[in-house]
Short mmCIF file of C-alpha atoms in Angstrom, two decimals:
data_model
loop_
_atom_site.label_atom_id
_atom_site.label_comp_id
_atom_site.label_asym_id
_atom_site.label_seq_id
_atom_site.Cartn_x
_atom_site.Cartn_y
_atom_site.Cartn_z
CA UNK A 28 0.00 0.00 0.00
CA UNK A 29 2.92 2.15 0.63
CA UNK A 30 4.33 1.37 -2.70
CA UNK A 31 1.34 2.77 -4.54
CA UNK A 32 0.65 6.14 -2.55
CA UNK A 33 4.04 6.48 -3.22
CA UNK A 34 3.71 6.13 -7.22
CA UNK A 35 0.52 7.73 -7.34
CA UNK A 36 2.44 11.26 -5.55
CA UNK A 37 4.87 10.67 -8.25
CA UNK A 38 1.86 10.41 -11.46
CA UNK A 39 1.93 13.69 -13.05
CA UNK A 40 -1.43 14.75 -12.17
CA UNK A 41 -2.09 17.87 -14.80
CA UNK A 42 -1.15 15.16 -17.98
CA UNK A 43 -2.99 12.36 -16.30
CA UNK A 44 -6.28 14.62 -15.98
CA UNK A 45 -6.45 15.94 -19.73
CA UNK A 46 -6.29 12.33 -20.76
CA UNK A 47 -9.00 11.59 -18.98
CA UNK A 48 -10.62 14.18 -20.47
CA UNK A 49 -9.81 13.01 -23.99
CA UNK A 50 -9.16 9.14 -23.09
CA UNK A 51 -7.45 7.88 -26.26
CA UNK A 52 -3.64 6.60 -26.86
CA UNK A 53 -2.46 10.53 -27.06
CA UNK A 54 0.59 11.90 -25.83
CA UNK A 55 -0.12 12.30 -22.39
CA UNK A 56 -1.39 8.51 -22.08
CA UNK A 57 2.09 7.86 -23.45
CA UNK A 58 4.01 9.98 -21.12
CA UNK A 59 2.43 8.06 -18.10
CA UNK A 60 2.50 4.98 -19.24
CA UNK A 61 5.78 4.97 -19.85
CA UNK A 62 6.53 5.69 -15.72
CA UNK A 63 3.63 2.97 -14.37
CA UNK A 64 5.71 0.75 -16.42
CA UNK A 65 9.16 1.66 -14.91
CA UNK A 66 7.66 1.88 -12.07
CA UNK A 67 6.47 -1.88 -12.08
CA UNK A 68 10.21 -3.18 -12.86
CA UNK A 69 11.53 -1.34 -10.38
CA UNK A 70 9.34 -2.66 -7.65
CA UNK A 71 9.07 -6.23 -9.50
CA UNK A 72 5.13 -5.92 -9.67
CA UNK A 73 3.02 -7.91 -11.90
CA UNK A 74 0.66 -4.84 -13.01
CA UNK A 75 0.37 -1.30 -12.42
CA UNK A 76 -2.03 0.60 -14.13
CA UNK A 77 -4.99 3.14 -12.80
CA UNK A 78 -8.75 2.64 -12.45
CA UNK A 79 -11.81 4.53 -12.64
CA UNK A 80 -14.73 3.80 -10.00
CA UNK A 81 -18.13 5.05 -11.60
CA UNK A 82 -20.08 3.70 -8.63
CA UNK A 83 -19.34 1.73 -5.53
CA UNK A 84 -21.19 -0.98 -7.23
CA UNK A 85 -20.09 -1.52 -10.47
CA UNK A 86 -16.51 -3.48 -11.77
CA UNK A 87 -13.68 -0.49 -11.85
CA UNK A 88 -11.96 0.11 -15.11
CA UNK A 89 -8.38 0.17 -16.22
CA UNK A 90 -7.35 3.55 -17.61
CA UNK A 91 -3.74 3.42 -18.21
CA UNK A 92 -1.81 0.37 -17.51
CA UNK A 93 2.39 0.09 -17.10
CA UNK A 94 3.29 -1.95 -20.54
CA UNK A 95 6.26 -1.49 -22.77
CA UNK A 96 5.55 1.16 -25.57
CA UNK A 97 5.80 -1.59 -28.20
CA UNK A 98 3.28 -3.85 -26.48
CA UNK A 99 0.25 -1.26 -28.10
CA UNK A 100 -2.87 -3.30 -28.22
CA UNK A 101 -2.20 -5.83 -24.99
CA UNK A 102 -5.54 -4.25 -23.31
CA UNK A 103 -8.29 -1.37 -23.95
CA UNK A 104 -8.83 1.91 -22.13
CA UNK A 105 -11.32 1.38 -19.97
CA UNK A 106 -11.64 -2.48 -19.49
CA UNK A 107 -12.87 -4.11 -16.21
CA UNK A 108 -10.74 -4.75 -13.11
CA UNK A 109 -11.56 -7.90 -10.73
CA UNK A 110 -11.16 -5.97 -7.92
CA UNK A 111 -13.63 -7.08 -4.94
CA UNK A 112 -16.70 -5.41 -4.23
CA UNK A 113 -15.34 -4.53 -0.25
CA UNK A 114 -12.29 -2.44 -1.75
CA UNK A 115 -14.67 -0.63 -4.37
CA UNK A 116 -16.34 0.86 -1.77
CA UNK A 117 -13.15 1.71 -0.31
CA UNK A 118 -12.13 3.10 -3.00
CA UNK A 119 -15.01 5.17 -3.99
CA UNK A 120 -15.07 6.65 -0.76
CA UNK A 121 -11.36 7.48 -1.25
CA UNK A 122 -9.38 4.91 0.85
CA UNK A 123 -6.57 3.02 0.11
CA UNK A 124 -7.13 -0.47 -0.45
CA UNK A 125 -5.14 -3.72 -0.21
CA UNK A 126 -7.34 -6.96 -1.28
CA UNK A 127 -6.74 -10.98 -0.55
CA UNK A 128 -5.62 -13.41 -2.80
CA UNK A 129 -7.20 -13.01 -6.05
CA UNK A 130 -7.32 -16.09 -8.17
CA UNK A 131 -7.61 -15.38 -11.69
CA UNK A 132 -7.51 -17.85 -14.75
CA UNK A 133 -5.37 -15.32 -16.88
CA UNK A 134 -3.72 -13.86 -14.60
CA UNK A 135 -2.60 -16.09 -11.89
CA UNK A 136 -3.01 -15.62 -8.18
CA UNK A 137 -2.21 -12.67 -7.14
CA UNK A 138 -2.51 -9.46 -4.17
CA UNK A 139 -3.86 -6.11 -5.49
CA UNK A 140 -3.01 -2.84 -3.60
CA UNK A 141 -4.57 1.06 -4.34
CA UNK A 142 -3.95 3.94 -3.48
CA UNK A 143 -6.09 7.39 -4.62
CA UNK A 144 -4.75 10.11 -7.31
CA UNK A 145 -5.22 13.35 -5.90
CA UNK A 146 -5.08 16.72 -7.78
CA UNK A 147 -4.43 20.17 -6.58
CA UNK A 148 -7.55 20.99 -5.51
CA UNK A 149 -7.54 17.84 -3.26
CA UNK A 150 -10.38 15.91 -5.56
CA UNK A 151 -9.60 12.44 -6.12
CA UNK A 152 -9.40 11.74 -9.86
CA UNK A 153 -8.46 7.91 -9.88
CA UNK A 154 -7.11 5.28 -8.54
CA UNK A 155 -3.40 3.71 -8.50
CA UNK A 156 -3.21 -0.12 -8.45
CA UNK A 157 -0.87 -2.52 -7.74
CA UNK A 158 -0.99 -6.18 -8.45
CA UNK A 159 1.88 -8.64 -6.57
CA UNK A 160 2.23 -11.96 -7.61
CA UNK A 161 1.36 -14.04 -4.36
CA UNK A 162 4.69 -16.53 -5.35
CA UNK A 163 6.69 -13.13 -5.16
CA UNK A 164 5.10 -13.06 -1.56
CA UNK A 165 6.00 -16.28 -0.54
CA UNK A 166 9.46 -15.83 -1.78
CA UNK A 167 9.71 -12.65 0.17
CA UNK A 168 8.55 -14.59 3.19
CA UNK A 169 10.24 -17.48 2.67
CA UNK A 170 13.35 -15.16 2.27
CA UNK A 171 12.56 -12.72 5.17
CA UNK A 172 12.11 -16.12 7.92
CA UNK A 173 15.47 -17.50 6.29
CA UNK A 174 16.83 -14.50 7.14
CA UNK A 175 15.27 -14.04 10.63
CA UNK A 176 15.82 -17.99 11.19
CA UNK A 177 19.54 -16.87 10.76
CA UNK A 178 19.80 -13.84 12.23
CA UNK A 179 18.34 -15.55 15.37
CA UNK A 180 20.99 -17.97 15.20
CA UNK A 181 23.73 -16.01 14.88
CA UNK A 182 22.05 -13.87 17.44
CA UNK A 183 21.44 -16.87 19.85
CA UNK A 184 25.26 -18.13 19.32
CA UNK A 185 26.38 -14.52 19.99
CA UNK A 186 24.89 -14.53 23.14
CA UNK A 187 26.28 -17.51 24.11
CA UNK A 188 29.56 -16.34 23.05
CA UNK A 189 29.44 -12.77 24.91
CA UNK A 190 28.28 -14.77 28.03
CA UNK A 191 30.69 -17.82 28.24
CA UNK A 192 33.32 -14.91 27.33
CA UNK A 193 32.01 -12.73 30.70
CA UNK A 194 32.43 -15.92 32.63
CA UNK A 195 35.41 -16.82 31.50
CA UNK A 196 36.92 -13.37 32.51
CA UNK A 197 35.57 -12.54 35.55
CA UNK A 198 36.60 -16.76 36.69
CA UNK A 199 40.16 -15.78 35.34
CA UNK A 200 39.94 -12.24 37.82
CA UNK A 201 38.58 -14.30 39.99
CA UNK A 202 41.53 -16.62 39.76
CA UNK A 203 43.83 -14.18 39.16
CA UNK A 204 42.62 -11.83 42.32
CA UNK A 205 43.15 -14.57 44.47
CA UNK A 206 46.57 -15.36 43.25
CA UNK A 207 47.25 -11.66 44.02
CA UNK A 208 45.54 -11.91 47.25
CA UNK A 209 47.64 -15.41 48.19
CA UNK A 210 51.10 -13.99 47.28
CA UNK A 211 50.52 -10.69 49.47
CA UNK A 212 49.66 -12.71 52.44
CA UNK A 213 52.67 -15.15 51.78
CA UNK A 214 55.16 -12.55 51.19
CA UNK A 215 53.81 -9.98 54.50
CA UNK A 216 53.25 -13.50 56.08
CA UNK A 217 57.29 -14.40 55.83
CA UNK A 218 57.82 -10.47 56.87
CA UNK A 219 56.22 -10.58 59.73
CA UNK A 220 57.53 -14.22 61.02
CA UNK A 221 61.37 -12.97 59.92
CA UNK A 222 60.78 -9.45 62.32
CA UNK A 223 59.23 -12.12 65.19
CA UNK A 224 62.09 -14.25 64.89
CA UNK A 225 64.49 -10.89 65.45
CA UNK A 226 62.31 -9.63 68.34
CA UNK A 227 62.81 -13.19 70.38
CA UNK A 228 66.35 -12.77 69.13
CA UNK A 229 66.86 -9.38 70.73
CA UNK A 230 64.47 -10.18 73.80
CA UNK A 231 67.13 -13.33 74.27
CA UNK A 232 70.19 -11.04 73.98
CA UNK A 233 68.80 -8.34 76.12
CA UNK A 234 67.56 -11.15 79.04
CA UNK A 235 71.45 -11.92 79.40
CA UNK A 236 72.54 -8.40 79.34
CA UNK A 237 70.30 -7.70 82.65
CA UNK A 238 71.78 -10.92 83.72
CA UNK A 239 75.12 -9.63 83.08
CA UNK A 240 74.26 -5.98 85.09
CA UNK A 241 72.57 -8.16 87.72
CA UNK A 242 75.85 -10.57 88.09
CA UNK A 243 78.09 -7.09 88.01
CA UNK A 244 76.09 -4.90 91.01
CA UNK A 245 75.96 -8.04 93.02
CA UNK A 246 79.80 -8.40 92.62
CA UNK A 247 79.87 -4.13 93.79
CA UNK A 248 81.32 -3.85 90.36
CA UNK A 249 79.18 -0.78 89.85
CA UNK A 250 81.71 1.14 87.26
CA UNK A 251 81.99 -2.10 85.08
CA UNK A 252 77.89 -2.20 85.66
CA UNK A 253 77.93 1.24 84.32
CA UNK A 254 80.35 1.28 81.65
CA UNK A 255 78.05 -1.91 80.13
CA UNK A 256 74.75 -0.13 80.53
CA UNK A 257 76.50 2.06 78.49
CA UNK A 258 77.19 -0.03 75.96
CA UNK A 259 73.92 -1.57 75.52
CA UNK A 260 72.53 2.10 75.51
CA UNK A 261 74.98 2.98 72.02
CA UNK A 262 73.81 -0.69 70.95
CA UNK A 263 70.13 -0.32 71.54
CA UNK A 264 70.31 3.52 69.56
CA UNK A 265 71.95 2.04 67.08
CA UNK A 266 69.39 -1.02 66.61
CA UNK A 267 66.09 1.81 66.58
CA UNK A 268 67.83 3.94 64.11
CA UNK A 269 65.36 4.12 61.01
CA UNK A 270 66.70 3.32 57.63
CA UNK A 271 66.79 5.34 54.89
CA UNK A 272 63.38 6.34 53.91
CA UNK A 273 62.11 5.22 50.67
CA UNK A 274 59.28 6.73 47.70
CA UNK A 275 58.23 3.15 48.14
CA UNK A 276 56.23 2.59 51.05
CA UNK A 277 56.71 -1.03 50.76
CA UNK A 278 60.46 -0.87 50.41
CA UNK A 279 60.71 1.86 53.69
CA UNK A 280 58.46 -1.37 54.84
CA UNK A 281 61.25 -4.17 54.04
CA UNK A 282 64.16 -1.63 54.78
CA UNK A 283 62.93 -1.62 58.48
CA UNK A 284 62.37 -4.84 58.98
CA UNK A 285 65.43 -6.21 57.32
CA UNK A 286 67.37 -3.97 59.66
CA UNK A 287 66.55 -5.23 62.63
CA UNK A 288 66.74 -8.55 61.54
CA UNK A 289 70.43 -7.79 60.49
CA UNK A 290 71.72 -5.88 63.59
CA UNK A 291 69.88 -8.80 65.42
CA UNK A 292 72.55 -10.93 64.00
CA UNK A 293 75.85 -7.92 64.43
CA UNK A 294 75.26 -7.48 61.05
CA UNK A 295 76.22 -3.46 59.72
CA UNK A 296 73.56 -3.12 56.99
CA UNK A 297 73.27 -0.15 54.47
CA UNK A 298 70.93 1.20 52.34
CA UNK A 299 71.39 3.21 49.37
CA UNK A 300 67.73 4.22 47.48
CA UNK A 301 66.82 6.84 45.03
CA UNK A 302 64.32 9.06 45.01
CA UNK A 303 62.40 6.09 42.48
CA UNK A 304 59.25 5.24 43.48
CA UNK A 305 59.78 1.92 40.90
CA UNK A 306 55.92 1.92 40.68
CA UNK A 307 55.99 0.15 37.44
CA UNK A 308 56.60 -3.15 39.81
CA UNK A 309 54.25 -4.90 41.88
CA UNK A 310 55.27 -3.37 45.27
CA UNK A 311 54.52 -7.92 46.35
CA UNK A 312 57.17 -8.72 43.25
CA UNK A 313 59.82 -5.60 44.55
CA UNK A 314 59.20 -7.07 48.06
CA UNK A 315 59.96 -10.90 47.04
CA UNK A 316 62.65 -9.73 45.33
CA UNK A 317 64.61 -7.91 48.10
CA UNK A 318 63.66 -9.88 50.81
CA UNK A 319 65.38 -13.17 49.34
CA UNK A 320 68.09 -11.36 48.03
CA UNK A 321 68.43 -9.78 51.57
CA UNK A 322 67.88 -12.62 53.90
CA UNK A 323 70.64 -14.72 51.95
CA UNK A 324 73.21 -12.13 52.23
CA UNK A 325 72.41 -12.15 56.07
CA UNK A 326 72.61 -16.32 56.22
CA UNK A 327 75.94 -15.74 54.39
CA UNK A 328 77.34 -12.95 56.25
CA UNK A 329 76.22 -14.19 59.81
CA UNK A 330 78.59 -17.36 59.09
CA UNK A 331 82.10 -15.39 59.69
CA UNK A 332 83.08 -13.34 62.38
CA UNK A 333 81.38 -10.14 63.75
CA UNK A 334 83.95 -7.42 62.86
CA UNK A 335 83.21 -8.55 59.20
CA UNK A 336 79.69 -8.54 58.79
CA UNK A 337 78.62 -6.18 56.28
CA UNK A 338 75.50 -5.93 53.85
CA UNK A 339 75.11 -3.18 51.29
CA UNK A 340 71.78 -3.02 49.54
CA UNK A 341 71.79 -0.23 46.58
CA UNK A 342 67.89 0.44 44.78
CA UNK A 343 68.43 3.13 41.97
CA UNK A 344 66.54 3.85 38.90
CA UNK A 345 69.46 4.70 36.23
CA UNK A 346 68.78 6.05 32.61
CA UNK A 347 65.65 3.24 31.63
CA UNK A 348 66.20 0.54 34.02
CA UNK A 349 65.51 -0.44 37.63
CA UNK A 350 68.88 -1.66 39.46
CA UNK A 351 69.06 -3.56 42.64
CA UNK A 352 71.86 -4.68 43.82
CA UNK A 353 72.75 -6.78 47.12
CA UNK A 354 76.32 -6.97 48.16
CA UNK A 355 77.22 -9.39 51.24
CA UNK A 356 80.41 -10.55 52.87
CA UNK A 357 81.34 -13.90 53.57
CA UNK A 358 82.10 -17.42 51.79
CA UNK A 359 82.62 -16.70 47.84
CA UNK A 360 80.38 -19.15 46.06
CA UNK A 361 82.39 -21.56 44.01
CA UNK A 362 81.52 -21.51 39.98
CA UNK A 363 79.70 -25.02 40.38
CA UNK A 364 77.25 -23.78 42.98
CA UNK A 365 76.48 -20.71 40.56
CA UNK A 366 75.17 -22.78 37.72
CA UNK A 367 72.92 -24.68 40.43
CA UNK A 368 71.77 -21.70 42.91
CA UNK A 369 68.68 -20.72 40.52
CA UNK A 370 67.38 -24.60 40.15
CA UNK A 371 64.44 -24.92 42.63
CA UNK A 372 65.24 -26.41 45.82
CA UNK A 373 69.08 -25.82 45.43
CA UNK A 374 70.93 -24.12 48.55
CA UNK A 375 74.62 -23.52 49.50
CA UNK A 376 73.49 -23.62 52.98
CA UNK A 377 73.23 -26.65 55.02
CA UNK A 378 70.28 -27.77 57.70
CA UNK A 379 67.06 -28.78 57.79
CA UNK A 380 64.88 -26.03 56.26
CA UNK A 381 67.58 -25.94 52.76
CA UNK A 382 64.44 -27.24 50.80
CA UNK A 383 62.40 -24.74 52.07
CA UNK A 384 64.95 -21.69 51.91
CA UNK A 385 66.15 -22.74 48.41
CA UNK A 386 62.77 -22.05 46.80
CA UNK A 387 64.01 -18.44 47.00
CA UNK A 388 66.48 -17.12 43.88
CA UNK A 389 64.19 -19.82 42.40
CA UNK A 390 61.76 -17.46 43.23
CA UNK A 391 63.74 -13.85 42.39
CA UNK A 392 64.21 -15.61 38.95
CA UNK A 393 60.69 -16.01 38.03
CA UNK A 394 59.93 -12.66 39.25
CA UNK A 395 62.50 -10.71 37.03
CA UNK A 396 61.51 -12.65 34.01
CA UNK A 397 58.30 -11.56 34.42
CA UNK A 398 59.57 -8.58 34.29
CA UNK A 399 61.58 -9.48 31.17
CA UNK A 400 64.48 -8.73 33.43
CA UNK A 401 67.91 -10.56 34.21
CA UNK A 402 70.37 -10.69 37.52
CA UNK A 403 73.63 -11.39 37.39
CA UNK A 404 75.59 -12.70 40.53
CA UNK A 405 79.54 -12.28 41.17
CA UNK A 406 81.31 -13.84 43.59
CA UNK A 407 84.97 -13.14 44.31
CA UNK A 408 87.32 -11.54 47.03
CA UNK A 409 85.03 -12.39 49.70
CA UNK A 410 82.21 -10.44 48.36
CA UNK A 411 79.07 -11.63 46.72
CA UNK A 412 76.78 -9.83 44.28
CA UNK A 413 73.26 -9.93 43.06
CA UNK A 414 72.53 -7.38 40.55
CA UNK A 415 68.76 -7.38 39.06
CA UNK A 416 68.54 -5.22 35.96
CA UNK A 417 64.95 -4.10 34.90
CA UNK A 418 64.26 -1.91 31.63
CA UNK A 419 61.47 0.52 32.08
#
């Protein structure tokens, strides 16, 4: 129905009504002729043409019909239309119609479809008709529910898709969150027992220092007494003596803790950090790091004598890489044990836990590869070396 009001607009209505003032093959009946019959290929109709209603009772007549200019004397002006009595009355009162299935021996089966030809003056002067081959329909149909069969489909499987994608994700966050979550308690977990192990550590030394003043006074050995109170005073000022402070929260953190655990053990630790935050690694992965690097150099160091004790931790950011660097004194570690000291499990030390405390460099490794990172260890003169190199 669409199709024809929109044909009819385009009818030129001035030509249209001096042929049907003089309704004969002239010029005018040419002219539109010519356009109802471009206008059926274009739209793939079967018929398009114009009527005439004399009366809502009587059969509507063909005026002009869309042929081929060559096809002359296919019909005559004015010949009866088999459209149904119910859209005549339609379309004398000026109404589009659209009819049923129209079965027709000529013809075929087919769907007819009007619209009205208005003038200037807002008169209706005919009628524009469509008629649709109803095989045209079904193919339309059958095309349009192949179509929406498939669409659906694809729709359907695209939903499925999006969805087992969403869960997918959010298990893998889910996964990965609690990885996250796991590690951070592990590594603050090993913090916290390493800084309880130096508190009983100091708690122990400082029970035999009162034991020592307490042997001293009861001897009247008050100087001595004092001269040792002393020195646990320059001892215990040195032990609460903050590290160097860090961008890093988590590395001021480590640097603490690491200290005490050191001059627990005699050990002279220093710390050398930039002003680097190094925020472009997981402060969990720059803690696991350090702390291994740093509790081995203390179970190295603590192995030879006091006086030679000596850690020196360096964290710098230099040009576009991250550098961290342990140095320790003690044992040198032979060229044998430096091929082996990254395989998990492997430790230079000796004891019970040396399963459980060579995990770590295992550890450091898989870190700085992460990272795409490397570390390179040295080990001669009685020093020992872990540099981890990190572009940025």
């Amino acid at each position: 129905m669409e199709m024809a009001s929109s044909i009819a607009k385009s009818i030129d209505v001035e030509a249209y009504e001096r042929f049907l003032e003089n309704p004969e093959r002239n010029t005018d009946y040419w002219k539109i002729r010519k356009s109802l019959n471009e206008a059926k290929h274009h739209i793939a109709a079967l018929y398009v043409y114009t009527l005439s209603f004399e009366d809502p009772t009587s059969r509507p007549k063909v005026m002009i019909a869309g042929f081929p200019l060559d096809d002359g004397d296919y019909y005559d002006i004015g010949m009866d239309c088999l459209v149904p009595l119910d859209q005549i009355k339609e379309a004398y009162a000026g109404h589009p119609y659209f009819t049923g299935k129209i079965n027709d021996p000529h013809y075929g089966e087919y769907i007819s479809a009007g619209a009205p030809i208005v003038n200037k003056t807002g008169e209706t002067i005919g009628f524009l008709s469509i008629d649709i081959e109803t095989t045209m329909l079904d193919r339309i149909d059958h095309t349009v529910v192949k179509n929406s069969t498939l669409s659906f489909i694809l729709s359907g499987l695209l939903i499925i898709v999006l969805v087992s994608s969403f869960m997918l994700i959010q298990k893998w966050y889910n996964h990965e969150l609690k990885k996250q979550v796991d590690d951070t308690e592990e590594t603050y977990h090993s913090e916290i027992h390493s800084l309880i192990q130096s508190v009983r550590s100091l708690r122990h030394d400082f029970a035999n220092h009162i034991q020592v003043l307490n042997g001293l006074l009861k001897l009247g050995k008050q100087q001595e007494a004092i001269d040792y109170s002393n020195s646990m005073r320059e001892e215990a000022q040195l032990l609460y003596k903050i590290p160097i402070q860090s961008n890093n929260p988590a590395l001021s953190v480590l640097f603490q803790t690491k200290s005490l655990s050191a001059q627990s053990h005699n050990i002279n630790i220093r710390f050398h950090n930039s002003n680097a935050s190094f925020e472009l690694i997981q402060p969990t992965d720059l803690v696991k790091i350090l702390s291994n690097l740093i509790d081995n150099a203390i179970d190295a160091t603590k192995q030879i004598s006091k006086e030679n004790r000596s850690i020196e931790v360096y964290c710098e950011k230099r040009n576009d890489e991250y550098i961290f660097r342990v140095i320790n004194s003690g044992s040198e570690i032979s060229k044998e044990e430096l091929t082996k000291i990254f395989i998990p499990g492997y430790s230079t030390k000796s004891g019970e836990n040396t399963q459980v405390r060579g995990q770590g460099l295992y550890i450091v490794k898989q870190i700085i590869e992460k990272y795409n990172g490397r570390i390179i260890v040295e080990s001669l003169n009685g020093k020992t070396s872990f540099e981890v190199r990190v572009r940025v």
